Each structure stands twice: as C-alpha cells, then as structure tokens.
C-alpha positions as a Markdown table, in Angstrom:
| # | Residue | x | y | z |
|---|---|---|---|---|
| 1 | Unk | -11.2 | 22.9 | 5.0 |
| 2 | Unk | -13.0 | 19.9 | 4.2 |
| 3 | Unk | -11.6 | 17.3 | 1.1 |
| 4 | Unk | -13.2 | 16.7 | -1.7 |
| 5 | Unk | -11.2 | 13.3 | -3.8 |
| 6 | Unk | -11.7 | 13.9 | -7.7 |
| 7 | Unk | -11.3 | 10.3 | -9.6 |
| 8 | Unk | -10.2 | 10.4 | -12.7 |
| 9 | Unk | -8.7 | 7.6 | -15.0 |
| 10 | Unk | -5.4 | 7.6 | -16.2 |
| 11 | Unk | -6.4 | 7.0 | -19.8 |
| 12 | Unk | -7.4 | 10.2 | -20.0 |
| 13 | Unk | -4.5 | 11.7 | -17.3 |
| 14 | Unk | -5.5 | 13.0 | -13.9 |
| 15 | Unk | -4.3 | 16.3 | -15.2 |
| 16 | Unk | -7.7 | 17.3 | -16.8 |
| 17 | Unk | -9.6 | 17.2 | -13.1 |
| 18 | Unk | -7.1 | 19.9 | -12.2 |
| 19 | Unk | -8.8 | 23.0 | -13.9 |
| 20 | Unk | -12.0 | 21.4 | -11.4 |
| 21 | Unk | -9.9 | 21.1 | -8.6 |
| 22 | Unk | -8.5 | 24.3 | -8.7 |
| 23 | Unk | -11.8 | 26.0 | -8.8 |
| 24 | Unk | -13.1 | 23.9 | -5.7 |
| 25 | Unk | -10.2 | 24.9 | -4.1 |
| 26 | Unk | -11.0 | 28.5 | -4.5 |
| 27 | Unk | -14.7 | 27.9 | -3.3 |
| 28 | Unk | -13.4 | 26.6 | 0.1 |
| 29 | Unk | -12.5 | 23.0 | -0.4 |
| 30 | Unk | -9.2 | 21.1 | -0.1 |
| 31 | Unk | -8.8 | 18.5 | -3.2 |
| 32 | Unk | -6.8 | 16.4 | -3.8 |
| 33 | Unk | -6.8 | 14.2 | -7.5 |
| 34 | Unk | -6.7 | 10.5 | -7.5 |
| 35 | Unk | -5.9 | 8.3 | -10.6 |
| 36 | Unk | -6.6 | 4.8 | -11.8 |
| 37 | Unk | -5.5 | 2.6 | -15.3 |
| 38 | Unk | -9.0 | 2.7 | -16.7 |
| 39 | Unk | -8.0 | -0.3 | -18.9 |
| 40 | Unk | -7.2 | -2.5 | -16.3 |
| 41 | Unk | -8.8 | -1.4 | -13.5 |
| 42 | Unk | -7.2 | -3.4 | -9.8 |
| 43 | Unk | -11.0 | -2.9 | -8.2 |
| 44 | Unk | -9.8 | -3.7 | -4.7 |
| 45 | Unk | -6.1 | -1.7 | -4.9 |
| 46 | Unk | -8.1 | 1.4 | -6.1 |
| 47 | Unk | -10.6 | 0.8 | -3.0 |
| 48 | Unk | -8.1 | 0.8 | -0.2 |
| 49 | Unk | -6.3 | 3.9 | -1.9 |
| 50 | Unk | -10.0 | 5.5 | -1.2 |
| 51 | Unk | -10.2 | 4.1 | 2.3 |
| 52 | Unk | -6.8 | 5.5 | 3.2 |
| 53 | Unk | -8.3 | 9.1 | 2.2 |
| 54 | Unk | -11.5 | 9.1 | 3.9 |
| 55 | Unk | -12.9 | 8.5 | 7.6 |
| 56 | Unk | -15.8 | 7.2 | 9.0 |
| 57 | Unk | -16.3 | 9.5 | 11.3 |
| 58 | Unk | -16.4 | 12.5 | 8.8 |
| 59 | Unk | -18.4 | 13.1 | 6.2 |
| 60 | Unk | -17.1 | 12.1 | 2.6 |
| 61 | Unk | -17.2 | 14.2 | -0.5 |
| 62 | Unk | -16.6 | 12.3 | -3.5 |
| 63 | Unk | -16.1 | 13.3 | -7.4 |
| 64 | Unk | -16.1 | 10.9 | -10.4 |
| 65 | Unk | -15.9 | 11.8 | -14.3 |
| 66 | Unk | -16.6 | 9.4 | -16.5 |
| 67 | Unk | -15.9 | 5.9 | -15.6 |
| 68 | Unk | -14.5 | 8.0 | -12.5 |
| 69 | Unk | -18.1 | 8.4 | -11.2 |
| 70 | Unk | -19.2 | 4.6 | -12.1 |
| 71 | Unk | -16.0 | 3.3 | -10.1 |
| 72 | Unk | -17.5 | 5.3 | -7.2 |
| 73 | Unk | -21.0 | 4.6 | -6.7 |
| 74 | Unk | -19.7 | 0.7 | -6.6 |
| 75 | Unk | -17.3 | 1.8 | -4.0 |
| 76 | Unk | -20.3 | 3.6 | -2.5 |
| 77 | Unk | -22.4 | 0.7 | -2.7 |
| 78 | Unk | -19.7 | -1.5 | -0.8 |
| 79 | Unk | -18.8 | 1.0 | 1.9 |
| 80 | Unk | -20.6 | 2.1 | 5.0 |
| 81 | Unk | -19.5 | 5.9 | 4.9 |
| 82 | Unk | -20.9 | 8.9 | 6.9 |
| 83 | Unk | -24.4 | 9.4 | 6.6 |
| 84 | Unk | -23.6 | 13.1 | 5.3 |
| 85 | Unk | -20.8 | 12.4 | 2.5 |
| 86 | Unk | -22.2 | 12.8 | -0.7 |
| 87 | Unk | -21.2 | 12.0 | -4.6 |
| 88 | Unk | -21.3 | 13.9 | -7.3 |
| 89 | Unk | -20.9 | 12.3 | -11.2 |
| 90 | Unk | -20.1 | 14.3 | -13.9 |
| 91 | Unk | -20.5 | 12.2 | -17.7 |
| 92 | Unk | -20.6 | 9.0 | -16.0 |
| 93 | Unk | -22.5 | 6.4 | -17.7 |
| 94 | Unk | -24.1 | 4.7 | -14.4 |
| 95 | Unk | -26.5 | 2.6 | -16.1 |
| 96 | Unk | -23.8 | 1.2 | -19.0 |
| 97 | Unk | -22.2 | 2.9 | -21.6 |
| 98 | Unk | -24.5 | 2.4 | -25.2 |
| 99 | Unk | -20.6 | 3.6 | -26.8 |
| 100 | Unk | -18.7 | 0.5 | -25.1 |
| 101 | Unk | -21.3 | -1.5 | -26.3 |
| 102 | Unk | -20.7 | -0.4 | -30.1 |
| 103 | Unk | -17.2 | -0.5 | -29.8 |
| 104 | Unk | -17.6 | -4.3 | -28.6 |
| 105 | Unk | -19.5 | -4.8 | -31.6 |
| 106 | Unk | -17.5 | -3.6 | -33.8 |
| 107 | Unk | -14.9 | -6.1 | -32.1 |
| 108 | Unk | -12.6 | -3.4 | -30.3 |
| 109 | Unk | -13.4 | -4.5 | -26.9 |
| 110 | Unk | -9.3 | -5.0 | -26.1 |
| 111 | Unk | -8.9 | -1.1 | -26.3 |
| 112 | Unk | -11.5 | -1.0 | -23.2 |
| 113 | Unk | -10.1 | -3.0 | -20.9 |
| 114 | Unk | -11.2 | -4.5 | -18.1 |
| 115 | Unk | -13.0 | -1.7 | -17.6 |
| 116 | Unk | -16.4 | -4.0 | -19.5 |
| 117 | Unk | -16.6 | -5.6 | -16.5 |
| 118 | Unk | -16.8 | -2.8 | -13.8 |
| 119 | Unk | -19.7 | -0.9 | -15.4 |
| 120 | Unk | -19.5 | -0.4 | -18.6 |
| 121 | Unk | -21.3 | -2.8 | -20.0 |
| 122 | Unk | -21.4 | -5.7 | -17.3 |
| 123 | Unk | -22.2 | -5.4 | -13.8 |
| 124 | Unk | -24.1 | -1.6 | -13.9 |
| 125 | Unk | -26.4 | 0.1 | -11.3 |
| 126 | Unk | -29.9 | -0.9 | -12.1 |
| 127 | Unk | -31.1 | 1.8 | -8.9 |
| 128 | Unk | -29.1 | 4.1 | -6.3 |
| 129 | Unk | -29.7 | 1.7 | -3.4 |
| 130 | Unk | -27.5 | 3.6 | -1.1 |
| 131 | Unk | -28.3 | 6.3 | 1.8 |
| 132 | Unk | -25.6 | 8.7 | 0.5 |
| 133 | Unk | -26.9 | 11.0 | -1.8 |
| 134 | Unk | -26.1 | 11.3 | -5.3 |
| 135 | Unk | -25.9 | 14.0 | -7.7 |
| 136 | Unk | -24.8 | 13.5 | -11.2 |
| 137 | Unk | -24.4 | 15.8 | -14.0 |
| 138 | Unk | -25.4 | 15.5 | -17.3 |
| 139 | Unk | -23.9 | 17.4 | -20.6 |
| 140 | Unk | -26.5 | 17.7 | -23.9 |
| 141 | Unk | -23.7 | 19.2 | -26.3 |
| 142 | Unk | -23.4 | 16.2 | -28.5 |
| 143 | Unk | -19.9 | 17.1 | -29.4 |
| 144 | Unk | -17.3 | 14.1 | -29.5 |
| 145 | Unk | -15.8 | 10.8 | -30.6 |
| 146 | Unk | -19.7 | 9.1 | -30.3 |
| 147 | Unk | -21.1 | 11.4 | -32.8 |
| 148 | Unk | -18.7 | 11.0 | -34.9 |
| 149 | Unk | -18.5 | 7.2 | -35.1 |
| 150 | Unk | -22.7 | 7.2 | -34.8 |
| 151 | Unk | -22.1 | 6.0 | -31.1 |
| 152 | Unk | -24.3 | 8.3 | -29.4 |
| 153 | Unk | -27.4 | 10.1 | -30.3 |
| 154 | Unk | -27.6 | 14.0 | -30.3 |
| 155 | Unk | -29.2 | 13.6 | -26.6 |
| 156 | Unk | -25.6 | 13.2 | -25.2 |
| 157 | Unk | -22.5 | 15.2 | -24.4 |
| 158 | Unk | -21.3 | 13.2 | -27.3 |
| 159 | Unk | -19.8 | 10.2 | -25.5 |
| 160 | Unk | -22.2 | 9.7 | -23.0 |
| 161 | Unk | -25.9 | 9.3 | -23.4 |
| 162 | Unk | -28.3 | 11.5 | -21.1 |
| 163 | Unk | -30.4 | 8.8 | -20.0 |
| 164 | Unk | -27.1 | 6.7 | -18.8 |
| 165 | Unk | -26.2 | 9.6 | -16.1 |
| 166 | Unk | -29.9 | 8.9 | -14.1 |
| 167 | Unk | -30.4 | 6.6 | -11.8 |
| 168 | Unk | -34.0 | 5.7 | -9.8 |
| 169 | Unk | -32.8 | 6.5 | -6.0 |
| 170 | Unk | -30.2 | 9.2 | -6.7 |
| 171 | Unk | -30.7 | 12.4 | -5.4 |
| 172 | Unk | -30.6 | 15.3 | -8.6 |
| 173 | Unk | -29.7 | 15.3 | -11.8 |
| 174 | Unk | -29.1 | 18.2 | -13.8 |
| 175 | Unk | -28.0 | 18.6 | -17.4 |
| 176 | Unk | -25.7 | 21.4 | -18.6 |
| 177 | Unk | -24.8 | 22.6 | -21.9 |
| 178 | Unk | -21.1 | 20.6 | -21.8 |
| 179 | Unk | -19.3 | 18.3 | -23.6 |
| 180 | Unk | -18.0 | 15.1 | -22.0 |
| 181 | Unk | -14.4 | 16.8 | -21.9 |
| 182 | Unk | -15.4 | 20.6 | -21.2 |
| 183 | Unk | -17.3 | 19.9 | -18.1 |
| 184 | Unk | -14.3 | 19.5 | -16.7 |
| 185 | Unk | -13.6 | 23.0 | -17.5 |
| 186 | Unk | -16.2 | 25.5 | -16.7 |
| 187 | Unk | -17.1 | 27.5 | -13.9 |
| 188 | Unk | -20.7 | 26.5 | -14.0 |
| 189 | Unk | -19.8 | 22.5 | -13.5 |
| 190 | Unk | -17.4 | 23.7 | -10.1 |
| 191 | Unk | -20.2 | 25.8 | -9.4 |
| 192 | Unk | -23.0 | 22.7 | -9.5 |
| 193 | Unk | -20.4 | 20.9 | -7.9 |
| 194 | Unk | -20.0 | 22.9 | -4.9 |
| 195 | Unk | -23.9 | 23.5 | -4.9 |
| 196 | Unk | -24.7 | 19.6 | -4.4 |
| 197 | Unk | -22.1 | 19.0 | -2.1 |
| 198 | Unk | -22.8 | 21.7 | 0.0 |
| 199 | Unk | -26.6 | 21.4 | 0.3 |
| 200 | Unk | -27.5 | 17.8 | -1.5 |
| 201 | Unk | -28.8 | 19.4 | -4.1 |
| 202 | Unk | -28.2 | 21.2 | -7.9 |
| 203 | Unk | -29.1 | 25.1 | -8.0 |
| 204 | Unk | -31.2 | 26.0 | -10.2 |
| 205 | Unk | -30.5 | 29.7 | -11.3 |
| 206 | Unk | -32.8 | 32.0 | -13.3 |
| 207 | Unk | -31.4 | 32.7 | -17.1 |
C-alpha cells in the first residue's frame, strides 16, 4: 500500500487527523500522522522529519489541515519530489490567514507564535509555482471561533476564509459544506481526499 503523511499541528493534537486517517486507511492507503508545535514552528527540523518519510523515487502523497497544508506547499516549493506525488489541503489558509491578521491587531500575536512568519500572515503563496499538483478543500459552514469574534465573514468554514484556500496554479479546489474542525470528520472529506490523490482531481458527484 502506498503512504499518505497527514500533518497536523500539535496545538490542536495530531489525534484529530486520526478519524481521516483511519478512513484512508480503509480506502487502501497506509498513513501515518505527523505533528509539529504550531507556535513555534523548527521549519528545517519539521522538513527533514518529512524527508525521512518520503523518497524520490516514489511518488509522494501529502495531507495538510490548517497551517498543516500551508507548512506543506513551502516544503513543496523547496523540494524536488516525484513528478506524480500530489497534495491535498483541507482549511488551509494558503494565501494568509485574514483571522491572524485580526488577532495581531487586536495585539494577541504572542498566542500565534512563530507561526506569523511561516504563512500566516508573512511570507504566503502569491501562486502554486510548483509541478506537483495541488488540491485543496474548502469548507462554507461559517461555524467557529472567526464568526464569533467577527474574524471571518459567512463565506468561510468559520476560521478560514474561502478565497484563502485558492491559489492561481493549483490544480482543484472544491468547497464542501464543513467546518474548519468537522472536515476532519466526514466521510465525504476522506472520500475527496482519496479522489484527488488517486486521479489529480476532486469528484464531482451528482446530488
């Protein structure tokens, strides 16, 4: 069976990608979960923990939620991977997070770490500049901390804005009716997972 790595930070424990894993794992994948201290983020440590998983001589099939997804299209970017591998981000602000921003603002920007300065507000994507193909997922059920606080608009999964998950260059994007915490959990998110890492693309089924 092939590996798919799930990246997940430890702020929010790697134990919430399990539910995902678990259904990969019964679609034909071998997973396995890999952590990081989203609040100070070692960039190069995390890096070589990926390296160590993955070969260049086989394709590599990458997952990322959240912050998860922005840590990995840098490591994409920086990496000369199989031609085939292919990424898939669920919730993961690519282009900068409009909800980091307002809680620098409001002068909070010690509870976010380091993590400012690997994506979410400095140094983002501007394009998908890389031959692997992405795929990230989008959630429109503006349920969470951003509504609450005024953060995030109704066209979010209530953390993360829709329009932060596309990049120009990237593959698909598809947007599902999830929170930023329940697309973790549903069938239909393992499904669209196995779907774009199997043929580079989302399915789009009739309703």
């Amino acid at each position: 069976m092939v590996k798919v790595l799930l990246l997940h930070g430890l702020y929010m424990k790697t134990v919430m990608m399990w539910p995902l894993a678990k259904k990969l794992q019964q679609l034909g994948w071998r997973t396995k979960c890999i952590g990081y201290n989203t609040v100070n983020i070692d960039r190069d440590e995390l890096f070589a923990r990926l390296d160590a998983e993955l070969s260049a001589d086989q394709p590599c099939y990458l997952i990322g939620h959240s912050l998860g997804g922005v840590m990995l299209s840098h490591y994409v970017h920086q990496r000369s991977l199989h031609p085939k591998s292919r990424v898939v981000t669920l919730g993961s602000p690519l282009r900068s997070s409009r909800m980091a921003k307002r809680v620098s603002e409001w002068g909070m920007t010690k509870i976010l770490g380091n993590s400012v300065e690997h994506g979410l507000i400095f140094n983002a994507l501007t394009a998908w500049q890389s031959p692997i193909q992405l795929g990230s997922l989008a959630g429109n059920r503006s349920v969470g901390i951003g509504m609450v606080t005024g953060a995030t608009s109704s066209d979010s999964d209530g953390t993360v804005e829709i329009d932060e998950t596309e990049l120009e260059g990237m593959s698909d994007h598809l947007i599902l009716h999830v929170t930023h915490t329940s697309m973790l959990l549903t069938n239909e998110v393992a499904d669209q997972c196995n779907a774009f890492l199997r043929n580079g693309k989302f399915a789009r089924w009739e309703r």
